[in-house]
Amino acid sequence: MAPHLKTKTNPHRRVEFGRRDKEHLVLAVDIGGTKVEAALVSQAGKIVLSGRRPMAAKGGASEGLRAVRATIDGVLGRSRGGEIRAIGVSVPGWVDANTGKVLKAANLPCWRDYPLAQKLQDLCDLPTRIANDANAAAMAEARWGAGRRYKSFFYVSLGTGIGTGVVQDTQGSPHTPSSEGGHVTINYRGPLCPCGKRGCIEMYASGKALARRATHLLAQRGARGSLLRTLARESGVNAELVGRAAAGGDRVAVGILEEACDHLTVWLGNIIDLLEPEAIVFGGGLGRLMLSYAPRIRRRLKTFAIRPNRAEIPIVGARFGSQSALLGAAALWLQE
Ligand SMILES: [Zn+2]
């Protein structure tokens, strides 16, 4: 379904379009629990102009919407030239891309079953699409990043949680059906996840899981004298610290990361047998760190997947870092 993109006169918009510069732009909005970032993005995936404001995630629904609107106005107010065709929004949570509703997002308690796309469409008089942030990031990789060379790939955002994007080429255009791969169970007796299920991969290989495991191990005698413990004294335990200690050769930290990777392998083995992706792309704040364990993952995939090419599937790093969801929000429109 190709929506009609042409904009109508918009009384809310303070943009003056230069006659010579008729480049088509998408207004991308990345909404997080603490901040909103908005940007004008060109057809080539270049951020022309951007701005950010605090997000009001814990108040009422209209307060949250006002924070988004203020961020958008801030960017549009500084815009010079180019025709804005549509709005793409990424949200860290469960969304219904078809109806444009935010169903539930842990970091955005202001919205539940909230028709965000419709609200923005009414406010800005521009067609609006929304997507889960990992789905959006996968789209950015498909369009301009590490996934460009592949017809299909599985995108994993490794951060505080685990997000996923299943990218499939549909008649020459990448398509990302919404997915919640971080909540695929790999152990039915595993720890209870905030989503309500047990043993989700997020409970074993996310930043939160690494920090939890490190805290547990540091409380034991065997961790005495470890570099991880020394580092943790200065700044507290987090996933980044585990990475630093592992880089320094700390055995406790290396053990934590190897264990997380082995859990990832079991999960990826299932994904590979189910979807047969051409490649796997690791993104998110911990993407690079986990990518350094790709040889181990590939070796062990021989045990945890049955497709003949399982150990040869490339595992590559994402191109985009902290702005992947923002660019992905734009990619929701620029794919056409
Ligand atoms: Zn879960």
Tab-separated table of C-alpha atoms and ligand atoms in Angstrom, residues 182-185 192-203, ligand 1:
chain	number	residue	atom	x	y	z
A	182	GLY	CA	14.218	-10.417	22.510
A	183	HIS	CA	11.340	-12.195	24.216
A	184	VAL	CA	11.816	-15.545	22.563
A	185	THR	CA	12.251	-18.074	25.365
A	192	LEU	CA	10.983	-14.344	35.016
A	193	CYS	CA	11.216	-11.517	32.466
A	194	PRO	CA	9.355	-8.208	32.980
A	195	CYS	CA	7.335	-9.144	29.855
A	196	GLY	CA	5.697	-11.958	31.862
A	197	LYS	CA	7.462	-14.890	30.215
A	198	ARG	CA	10.272	-17.044	31.561
A	199	GLY	CA	13.767	-17.448	30.192
A	200	CYS	CA	13.624	-14.839	27.393
A	201	ILE	CA	16.972	-14.303	25.644
A	202	GLU	CA	16.876	-10.774	27.056
A	203	MET	CA	17.309	-12.298	30.511
B	1	ZN	ZN	10.590	-11.331	28.007
